[in-house]
Amino acid sequence: MKLTKKQIDRYSRQIILKKVGAIGQKKILKSSVLIVGAGGLGSPIAIYLAALGIGKIGIVDKDNVEISNLSRQIIFETEDISKSKSTAAINKLKKINPEIKLKAFNKNLTIVNINQIAKKFDLIIDGSDNFRTRFLINDYCLSNKKILISGAISKFDGQVYTFNFLKKNSPCLRCFIPKMPDDNEPDTDNCEYEGILGPIAGIIGSIQANEAVKEILGIGKTLCGYILIIDALKLTFRKVKLNKRSDCYCNEKK
Ligand SMILES: [Zn+2]
């Protein structure tokens, strides 16, 4: 695969980075990322990854765009209200970068459909808003040795964690949260109950996109084995070690 003149022009500012170069750009163009949730996190994740040339991007979301989404879900415009989120998001990405493959999955991710949807993607980014989906994606990525980059936001706070299940010693979500919280109760992820200020979604989503590129290129030190906790009011960034628990489900899977 040779980069075209147009690709060299489009991606020139990242190609000149020594750690990316033409070889790295080709890796980016060959990579595929599935984004679960076209919301506050999914918006910046999708925009950045499409812009920098991820070869194939899938977006999973069953909801339609609501007016209350527009304060933070920056991939959507007022005219998208009532449209399918996954389709509206893909249509926006086509305008940003018409040269990449895009696929909308207008459905909820379930134990029945996750393999069919996710198997063709190298890396999964979780921008969902409920624990049921988070645990489902964690267990799928663990069983299928995929890289998972997860983010969560609430009020003025956010967290990012990366699990690289290609590595033997990667912890998993269950090492961090052993028992799945009950989604019937308003949980800390739920913007509807808790509220959210838009830019924290931009900060966390941008970090998830950045981690994804680092994993694809194999550059830098990724978050695997740590949780990044951001308090946007105090503006503190804390990186906390997350060890693999010896009694966790992930040990049985190895
Ligand atoms: Zn675990």
PDB file of C-alpha atoms and ligand atoms in Angstrom:
ATOM      1  CA  MET A   1       0.000   0.000   0.000  1.00  0.00           C
ATOM      2  CA  LYS A   2       1.361   3.359  -1.053  1.00  0.00           C
ATOM      3  CA  LEU A   3       0.075   6.667   0.277  1.00  0.00           C
ATOM      4  CA  THR A   4      -1.536   8.778  -2.418  1.00  0.00           C
ATOM      5  CA  LYS A   5      -0.618  12.423  -2.931  1.00  0.00           C
ATOM      6  CA  LYS A   6      -3.986  13.366  -1.466  1.00  0.00           C
ATOM      7  CA  GLN A   7      -3.394  11.223   1.619  1.00  0.00           C
ATOM      8  CA  ILE A   8       0.084  12.677   2.099  1.00  0.00           C
ATOM      9  CA  ASP A   9      -1.443  16.175   1.946  1.00  0.00           C
ATOM     10  CA  ARG A  10      -4.402  15.385   4.212  1.00  0.00           C
ATOM     11  CA  TYR A  11      -2.321  13.698   6.905  1.00  0.00           C
ATOM     12  CA  SER A  12       0.891  15.711   6.451  1.00  0.00           C
ATOM     13  CA  ARG A  13       0.926  17.228   9.945  1.00  0.00           C
ATOM     14  CA  GLN A  14       0.918  13.819  11.599  1.00  0.00           C
ATOM     15  CA  ILE A  15       3.134  12.125   9.002  1.00  0.00           C
ATOM     16  CA  ILE A  16       5.925  14.584   9.830  1.00  0.00           C
ATOM     17  CA  LEU A  17       5.877  13.312  13.406  1.00  0.00           C
ATOM     18  CA  LYS A  18       8.803  10.882  13.726  1.00  0.00           C
ATOM     19  CA  LYS A  19       6.713   8.451  15.794  1.00  0.00           C
ATOM     20  CA  VAL A  20       4.044   8.353  13.072  1.00  0.00           C
ATOM     21  CA  GLY A  21       5.684   8.802   9.661  1.00  0.00           C
ATOM     22  CA  ALA A  22       4.397   7.204   6.457  1.00  0.00           C
ATOM     23  CA  ILE A  23       4.591   3.728   8.025  1.00  0.00           C
ATOM     24  CA  GLY A  24       2.447   4.824  10.974  1.00  0.00           C
ATOM     25  CA  GLN A  25      -0.054   6.523   8.701  1.00  0.00           C
ATOM     26  CA  LYS A  26      -0.444   3.316   6.725  1.00  0.00           C
ATOM     27  CA  LYS A  27      -1.077   1.437   9.992  1.00  0.00           C
ATOM     28  CA  ILE A  28      -3.746   4.024  10.887  1.00  0.00           C
ATOM     29  CA  LEU A  29      -5.371   3.680   7.453  1.00  0.00           C
ATOM     30  CA  LYS A  30      -5.414  -0.107   7.807  1.00  0.00           C
ATOM     31  CA  SER A  31      -6.883  -0.077  11.318  1.00  0.00           C
ATOM     32  CA  SER A  32     -10.497  -0.438  12.348  1.00  0.00           C
ATOM     33  CA  VAL A  33     -12.236   0.919  15.444  1.00  0.00           C
ATOM     34  CA  LEU A  34     -15.713   0.250  16.793  1.00  0.00           C
ATOM     35  CA  ILE A  35     -17.168   3.067  18.884  1.00  0.00           C
ATOM     36  CA  VAL A  36     -19.970   2.024  21.218  1.00  0.00           C
ATOM     37  CA  GLY A  37     -22.229   4.975  21.977  1.00  0.00           C
ATOM     38  CA  ALA A  38     -22.635   8.092  19.833  1.00  0.00           C
ATOM     39  CA  GLY A  39     -22.945  10.428  22.788  1.00  0.00           C
ATOM     40  CA  GLY A  40     -20.802  12.902  24.687  1.00  0.00           C
ATOM     41  CA  LEU A  41     -17.754  10.618  24.490  1.00  0.00           C
ATOM     42  CA  GLY A  42     -18.491   9.055  21.109  1.00  0.00           C
ATOM     43  CA  SER A  43     -18.705  12.487  19.464  1.00  0.00           C
ATOM     44  CA  PRO A  44     -15.101  13.667  19.935  1.00  0.00           C
ATOM     45  CA  ILE A  45     -13.765  10.096  19.631  1.00  0.00           C
ATOM     46  CA  ALA A  46     -15.421   9.638  16.226  1.00  0.00           C
ATOM     47  CA  ILE A  47     -14.525  13.100  14.932  1.00  0.00           C
ATOM     48  CA  TYR A  48     -10.821  12.787  15.827  1.00  0.00           C
ATOM     49  CA  LEU A  49     -10.446   9.201  14.618  1.00  0.00           C
ATOM     50  CA  ALA A  50     -12.175   9.924  11.294  1.00  0.00           C
ATOM     51  CA  ALA A  51     -10.148  13.085  10.777  1.00  0.00           C
ATOM     52  CA  LEU A  52      -6.812  11.349  11.342  1.00  0.00           C
ATOM     53  CA  GLY A  53      -7.654   8.534   8.948  1.00  0.00           C
ATOM     54  CA  ILE A  54      -8.678   5.375  10.841  1.00  0.00           C
ATOM     55  CA  GLY A  55      -9.501   3.147   7.854  1.00  0.00           C
ATOM     56  CA  LYS A  56     -12.781   1.773   9.141  1.00  0.00           C
ATOM     57  CA  ILE A  57     -15.014   3.174  11.869  1.00  0.00           C
ATOM     58  CA  GLY A  58     -18.224   1.612  13.155  1.00  0.00           C
ATOM     59  CA  ILE A  59     -20.643   3.376  15.460  1.00  0.00           C
ATOM     60  CA  VAL A  60     -23.205   1.522  17.565  1.00  0.00           C
ATOM     61  CA  ASP A  61     -26.165   3.421  19.022  1.00  0.00           C
ATOM     62  CA  LYS A  62     -29.883   2.742  18.963  1.00  0.00           C
ATOM     63  CA  ASP A  63     -31.088   6.149  20.163  1.00  0.00           C
ATOM     64  CA  ASN A  64     -32.310   9.124  18.185  1.00  0.00           C
ATOM     65  CA  VAL A  65     -30.877  12.600  18.631  1.00  0.00           C
ATOM     66  CA  GLU A  66     -32.713  14.674  21.249  1.00  0.00           C
ATOM     67  CA  ILE A  67     -32.467  18.410  21.809  1.00  0.00           C
ATOM     68  CA  SER A  68     -30.936  17.823  25.267  1.00  0.00           C
ATOM     69  CA  ASN A  69     -28.029  15.948  23.632  1.00  0.00           C
ATOM     70  CA  LEU A  70     -26.822  18.984  21.704  1.00  0.00           C
ATOM     71  CA  SER A  71     -25.185  20.728  24.688  1.00  0.00           C
ATOM     72  CA  ARG A  72     -22.352  18.186  24.634  1.00  0.00           C
ATOM     73  CA  GLN A  73     -22.743  15.706  21.754  1.00  0.00           C
ATOM     74  CA  ILE A  74     -20.862  17.860  19.296  1.00  0.00           C
ATOM     75  CA  ILE A  75     -21.107  15.517  16.335  1.00  0.00           C
ATOM     76  CA  PHE A  76     -24.800  16.479  15.968  1.00  0.00           C
ATOM     77  CA  GLU A  77     -26.495  19.623  14.739  1.00  0.00           C
ATOM     78  CA  THR A  78     -29.947  21.012  15.505  1.00  0.00           C
ATOM     79  CA  GLU A  79     -31.267  19.656  12.221  1.00  0.00           C
ATOM     80  CA  ASP A  80     -30.328  16.109  13.356  1.00  0.00           C
ATOM     81  CA  ILE A  81     -32.991  16.103  16.115  1.00  0.00           C
ATOM     82  CA  SER A  82     -35.141  12.919  15.872  1.00  0.00           C
ATOM     83  CA  LYS A  83     -32.710  11.263  13.423  1.00  0.00           C
ATOM     84  CA  SER A  84     -30.879   8.031  14.255  1.00  0.00           C
ATOM     85  CA  LYS A  85     -27.724   8.903  16.172  1.00  0.00           C
ATOM     86  CA  SER A  86     -25.523   6.292  14.511  1.00  0.00           C
ATOM     87  CA  THR A  87     -26.639   7.354  11.010  1.00  0.00           C
ATOM     88  CA  ALA A  88     -26.399  11.100  11.714  1.00  0.00           C
ATOM     89  CA  ALA A  89     -22.928  10.601  13.209  1.00  0.00           C
ATOM     90  CA  ILE A  90     -21.736   8.594  10.198  1.00  0.00           C
ATOM     91  CA  ASN A  91     -23.120  11.241   7.836  1.00  0.00           C
ATOM     92  CA  LYS A  92     -21.119  13.899   9.684  1.00  0.00           C
ATOM     93  CA  LEU A  93     -17.945  11.781   9.529  1.00  0.00           C
ATOM     94  CA  LYS A  94     -18.389  11.317   5.761  1.00  0.00           C
ATOM     95  CA  LYS A  95     -18.177  15.085   5.394  1.00  0.00           C
ATOM     96  CA  ILE A  96     -15.071  15.243   7.581  1.00  0.00           C
ATOM     97  CA  ASN A  97     -13.269  12.421   5.771  1.00  0.00           C
ATOM     98  CA  PRO A  98     -14.888  10.857   2.688  1.00  0.00           C
ATOM     99  CA  GLU A  99     -11.946   8.487   2.172  1.00  0.00           C
ATOM    100  CA  ILE A 100     -12.571   6.098   5.070  1.00  0.00           C
ATOM    101  CA  LYS A 101     -15.062   3.249   5.491  1.00  0.00           C
ATOM    102  CA  LEU A 102     -17.942   3.993   7.835  1.00  0.00           C
ATOM    103  CA  LYS A 103     -20.671   1.792   9.207  1.00  0.00           C
ATOM    104  CA  ALA A 104     -23.679   2.661  11.384  1.00  0.00           C
ATOM    105  CA  PHE A 105     -25.192   0.013  13.673  1.00  0.00           C
ATOM    106  CA  ASN A 106     -28.577   1.345  14.702  1.00  0.00           C
ATOM    107  CA  LYS A 107     -29.064  -1.068  17.578  1.00  0.00           C
ATOM    108  CA  ASN A 108     -28.183  -1.797  21.181  1.00  0.00           C
ATOM    109  CA  LEU A 109     -25.201  -4.029  21.727  1.00  0.00           C
ATOM    110  CA  THR A 110     -26.349  -7.341  23.227  1.00  0.00           C
ATOM    111  CA  ILE A 111     -24.815 -10.683  24.074  1.00  0.00           C
ATOM    112  CA  VAL A 112     -26.525 -12.032  20.934  1.00  0.00           C
ATOM    113  CA  ASN A 113     -25.190  -9.484  18.418  1.00  0.00           C
ATOM    114  CA  ILE A 114     -21.862  -8.335  19.904  1.00  0.00           C
ATOM    115  CA  ASN A 115     -19.698 -10.904  18.112  1.00  0.00           C
ATOM    116  CA  GLN A 116     -21.238 -10.256  14.722  1.00  0.00           C
ATOM    117  CA  ILE A 117     -20.838  -6.489  15.122  1.00  0.00           C
ATOM    118  CA  ALA A 118     -17.431  -6.337  16.816  1.00  0.00           C
ATOM    119  CA  LYS A 119     -15.480  -9.211  15.224  1.00  0.00           C
ATOM    120  CA  LYS A 120     -14.338  -7.203  12.200  1.00  0.00           C
ATOM    121  CA  PHE A 121     -12.854  -4.400  14.326  1.00  0.00           C
ATOM    122  CA  ASP A 122      -9.336  -4.394  15.839  1.00  0.00           C
ATOM    123  CA  LEU A 123     -10.095  -2.126  18.730  1.00  0.00           C
ATOM    124  CA  ILE A 124     -13.231  -1.253  20.689  1.00  0.00           C
ATOM    125  CA  ILE A 125     -13.875   2.095  22.340  1.00  0.00           C
ATOM    126  CA  ASP A 126     -16.548   2.175  24.990  1.00  0.00           C
ATOM    127  CA  GLY A 127     -18.417   5.450  25.242  1.00  0.00           C
ATOM    128  CA  SER A 128     -21.615   3.874  26.533  1.00  0.00           C
ATOM    129  CA  ASP A 129     -23.647   5.157  29.454  1.00  0.00           C
ATOM    130  CA  ASN A 130     -24.634   2.017  31.310  1.00  0.00           C
ATOM    131  CA  PHE A 131     -22.928  -0.758  33.238  1.00  0.00           C
ATOM    132  CA  ARG A 132     -24.684  -3.573  31.385  1.00  0.00           C
ATOM    133  CA  THR A 133     -23.006  -2.516  28.115  1.00  0.00           C
ATOM    134  CA  ARG A 134     -19.664  -1.806  29.808  1.00  0.00           C
ATOM    135  CA  PHE A 135     -19.502  -5.296  31.306  1.00  0.00           C
ATOM    136  CA  LEU A 136     -20.691  -6.903  28.069  1.00  0.00           C
ATOM    137  CA  ILE A 137     -17.911  -5.179  26.082  1.00  0.00           C
ATOM    138  CA  ASN A 138     -15.304  -5.993  28.745  1.00  0.00           C
ATOM    139  CA  ASP A 139     -16.161  -9.697  28.708  1.00  0.00           C
ATOM    140  CA  TYR A 140     -16.284  -9.824  24.897  1.00  0.00           C
ATOM    141  CA  CYS A 141     -12.913  -8.067  24.474  1.00  0.00           C
ATOM    142  CA  LEU A 142     -11.360 -10.307  27.135  1.00  0.00           C
ATOM    143  CA  SER A 143     -12.587 -13.510  25.464  1.00  0.00           C
ATOM    144  CA  ASN A 144     -11.612 -12.330  21.979  1.00  0.00           C
ATOM    145  CA  LYS A 145      -8.318 -10.630  22.912  1.00  0.00           C
ATOM    146  CA  LYS A 146      -9.250  -7.173  21.665  1.00  0.00           C
ATOM    147  CA  ILE A 147      -8.022  -3.835  22.958  1.00  0.00           C
ATOM    148  CA  LEU A 148     -10.662  -1.923  24.924  1.00  0.00           C
ATOM    149  CA  ILE A 149     -10.492   1.762  25.721  1.00  0.00           C
ATOM    150  CA  SER A 150     -13.221   2.767  28.091  1.00  0.00           C
ATOM    151  CA  GLY A 151     -14.344   6.168  29.320  1.00  0.00           C
ATOM    152  CA  ALA A 152     -16.914   7.399  31.814  1.00  0.00           C
ATOM    153  CA  ILE A 153     -18.187  10.860  32.655  1.00  0.00           C
ATOM    154  CA  SER A 154     -20.419  12.412  35.276  1.00  0.00           C
ATOM    155  CA  LYS A 155     -21.032  16.006  36.352  1.00  0.00           C
ATOM    156  CA  PHE A 156     -17.519  17.542  36.194  1.00  0.00           C
ATOM    157  CA  ASP A 157     -15.541  14.297  36.462  1.00  0.00           C
ATOM    158  CA  GLY A 158     -14.311  11.614  34.146  1.00  0.00           C
ATOM    159  CA  GLN A 159     -12.279   8.420  33.993  1.00  0.00           C
ATOM    160  CA  VAL A 160     -10.380   6.586  31.288  1.00  0.00           C
ATOM    161  CA  TYR A 161      -9.101   3.009  31.414  1.00  0.00           C
ATOM    162  CA  THR A 162      -7.443   0.895  28.761  1.00  0.00           C
ATOM    163  CA  PHE A 163      -7.386  -2.882  28.770  1.00  0.00           C
ATOM    164  CA  ASN A 164      -5.049  -4.476  26.268  1.00  0.00           C
ATOM    165  CA  PHE A 165      -6.121  -8.109  26.329  1.00  0.00           C
ATOM    166  CA  LEU A 166      -3.356  -9.003  23.881  1.00  0.00           C
ATOM    167  CA  LYS A 167      -1.112  -8.624  26.943  1.00  0.00           C
ATOM    168  CA  LYS A 168      -1.235 -11.427  29.509  1.00  0.00           C
ATOM    169  CA  ASN A 169      -1.126  -9.186  32.568  1.00  0.00           C
ATOM    170  CA  SER A 170      -3.844  -6.710  31.570  1.00  0.00           C
ATOM    171  CA  PRO A 171      -6.445  -6.168  34.287  1.00  0.00           C
ATOM    172  CA  CYS A 172     -10.102  -5.966  33.250  1.00  0.00           C
ATOM    173  CA  LEU A 173     -13.141  -3.924  34.245  1.00  0.00           C
ATOM    174  CA  ARG A 174     -14.143  -6.608  36.756  1.00  0.00           C
ATOM    175  CA  CYS A 175     -10.788  -6.198  38.542  1.00  0.00           C
ATOM    176  CA  PHE A 176     -11.877  -2.582  39.128  1.00  0.00           C
ATOM    177  CA  ILE A 177     -15.616  -3.129  39.693  1.00  0.00           C
ATOM    178  CA  PRO A 178     -16.081  -6.781  40.762  1.00  0.00           C
ATOM    179  CA  LYS A 179     -19.881  -6.721  40.836  1.00  0.00           C
ATOM    180  CA  MET A 180     -21.949  -5.060  38.128  1.00  0.00           C
ATOM    181  CA  PRO A 181     -23.968  -2.201  39.663  1.00  0.00           C
ATOM    182  CA  ASP A 182     -27.722  -2.324  39.109  1.00  0.00           C
ATOM    183  CA  ASP A 183     -28.601  -0.228  36.045  1.00  0.00           C
ATOM    184  CA  ASN A 184     -32.188   0.115  37.194  1.00  0.00           C
ATOM    185  CA  GLU A 185     -30.961   2.531  39.824  1.00  0.00           C
ATOM    186  CA  PRO A 186     -29.702   5.905  38.605  1.00  0.00           C
ATOM    187  CA  ASP A 187     -25.959   5.284  38.467  1.00  0.00           C
ATOM    188  CA  THR A 188     -23.033   7.618  38.422  1.00  0.00           C
ATOM    189  CA  ASP A 189     -22.814   7.384  34.630  1.00  0.00           C
ATOM    190  CA  ASN A 190     -26.256   8.675  33.942  1.00  0.00           C
ATOM    191  CA  CYS A 191     -26.209  12.207  32.539  1.00  0.00           C
ATOM    192  CA  GLU A 192     -29.983  12.422  32.751  1.00  0.00           C
ATOM    193  CA  TYR A 193     -29.967  12.058  36.535  1.00  0.00           C
ATOM    194  CA  GLU A 194     -26.568  13.451  37.413  1.00  0.00           C
ATOM    195  CA  GLY A 195     -26.032  16.187  34.841  1.00  0.00           C
ATOM    196  CA  ILE A 196     -22.903  16.826  32.804  1.00  0.00           C
ATOM    197  CA  LEU A 197     -20.911  19.796  31.582  1.00  0.00           C
ATOM    198  CA  GLY A 198     -19.964  19.277  27.923  1.00  0.00           C
ATOM    199  CA  PRO A 199     -16.205  19.910  27.900  1.00  0.00           C
ATOM    200  CA  ILE A 200     -15.437  17.020  30.301  1.00  0.00           C
ATOM    201  CA  ALA A 201     -16.888  14.727  27.610  1.00  0.00           C
ATOM    202  CA  GLY A 202     -14.529  16.389  25.118  1.00  0.00           C
ATOM    203  CA  ILE A 203     -11.540  15.923  27.436  1.00  0.00           C
ATOM    204  CA  ILE A 204     -12.240  12.252  28.202  1.00  0.00           C
ATOM    205  CA  GLY A 205     -13.261  11.384  24.618  1.00  0.00           C
ATOM    206  CA  SER A 206     -10.133  13.066  23.231  1.00  0.00           C
ATOM    207  CA  ILE A 207      -7.943  11.081  25.631  1.00  0.00           C
ATOM    208  CA  GLN A 208      -9.684   7.866  24.520  1.00  0.00           C
ATOM    209  CA  ALA A 209      -9.021   8.741  20.861  1.00  0.00           C
ATOM    210  CA  ASN A 210      -5.392   9.522  21.692  1.00  0.00           C
ATOM    211  CA  GLU A 211      -4.967   6.198  23.525  1.00  0.00           C
ATOM    212  CA  ALA A 212      -6.490   4.372  20.558  1.00  0.00           C
ATOM    213  CA  VAL A 213      -3.922   5.837  18.173  1.00  0.00           C
ATOM    214  CA  LYS A 214      -1.091   5.035  20.595  1.00  0.00           C
ATOM    215  CA  GLU A 215      -2.261   1.413  20.780  1.00  0.00           C
ATOM    216  CA  ILE A 216      -2.566   1.200  16.976  1.00  0.00           C
ATOM    217  CA  LEU A 217       0.918   2.646  16.443  1.00  0.00           C
ATOM    218  CA  GLY A 218       2.520   0.989  19.468  1.00  0.00           C
ATOM    219  CA  ILE A 219       3.981   4.295  20.621  1.00  0.00           C
ATOM    220  CA  GLY A 220       4.367   5.920  24.017  1.00  0.00           C
ATOM    221  CA  LYS A 221       3.131   4.514  27.284  1.00  0.00           C
ATOM    222  CA  THR A 222      -0.529   3.620  27.199  1.00  0.00           C
ATOM    223  CA  LEU A 223      -2.916   3.628  30.136  1.00  0.00           C
ATOM    224  CA  CYS A 224      -3.108  -0.161  30.319  1.00  0.00           C
ATOM    225  CA  GLY A 225      -2.846  -1.103  34.027  1.00  0.00           C
ATOM    226  CA  TYR A 226      -3.959   2.327  35.232  1.00  0.00           C
ATOM    227  CA  ILE A 227      -7.111   4.381  35.605  1.00  0.00           C
ATOM    228  CA  LEU A 228      -6.933   8.059  34.797  1.00  0.00           C
ATOM    229  CA  ILE A 229      -9.245  10.086  37.031  1.00  0.00           C
ATOM    230  CA  ILE A 230      -9.929  13.684  36.073  1.00  0.00           C
ATOM    231  CA  ASP A 231     -11.663  16.284  38.237  1.00  0.00           C
ATOM    232  CA  ALA A 232     -12.399  19.193  35.908  1.00  0.00           C
ATOM    233  CA  LEU A 233     -13.421  21.573  38.723  1.00  0.00           C
ATOM    234  CA  LYS A 234     -10.145  21.225  40.631  1.00  0.00           C
ATOM    235  CA  LEU A 235      -8.404  20.430  37.343  1.00  0.00           C
ATOM    236  CA  THR A 236      -6.562  17.448  38.746  1.00  0.00           C
ATOM    237  CA  PHE A 237      -5.410  14.426  36.730  1.00  0.00           C
ATOM    238  CA  ARG A 238      -4.649  11.315  38.798  1.00  0.00           C
ATOM    239  CA  LYS A 239      -3.246   8.117  37.348  1.00  0.00           C
ATOM    240  CA  VAL A 240      -4.045   5.244  39.696  1.00  0.00           C
ATOM    241  CA  LYS A 241      -2.507   1.776  39.335  1.00  0.00           C
ATOM    242  CA  LEU A 242      -5.078  -0.907  38.611  1.00  0.00           C
ATOM    243  CA  ASN A 243      -3.757  -4.360  39.435  1.00  0.00           C
ATOM    244  CA  LYS A 244      -5.160  -7.560  38.086  1.00  0.00           C
ATOM    245  CA  ARG A 245      -7.116  -9.249  40.886  1.00  0.00           C
ATOM    246  CA  SER A 246      -6.096 -12.862  41.460  1.00  0.00           C
ATOM    247  CA  ASP A 247      -9.728 -13.923  42.078  1.00  0.00           C
ATOM    248  CA  CYS A 248     -11.128 -12.053  39.053  1.00  0.00           C
ATOM    249  CA  TYR A 249     -13.072 -13.607  36.185  1.00  0.00           C
ATOM    250  CA  CYS A 250     -10.283 -12.526  33.803  1.00  0.00           C
ATOM    251  CA  ASN A 251      -7.906 -15.130  35.277  1.00  0.00           C
ATOM    252  CA  GLU A 252     -10.289 -17.933  34.378  1.00  0.00           C
ATOM    253  CA  LYS A 253     -10.340 -16.669  30.794  1.00  0.00           C
ATOM    254  CA  LYS A 254      -6.577 -16.888  30.289  1.00  0.00           C
TER     255      LYS A 254
HETATM  256 ZN    ZN B   1     -10.289  -8.862  35.824  1.00  0.00          ZN
END
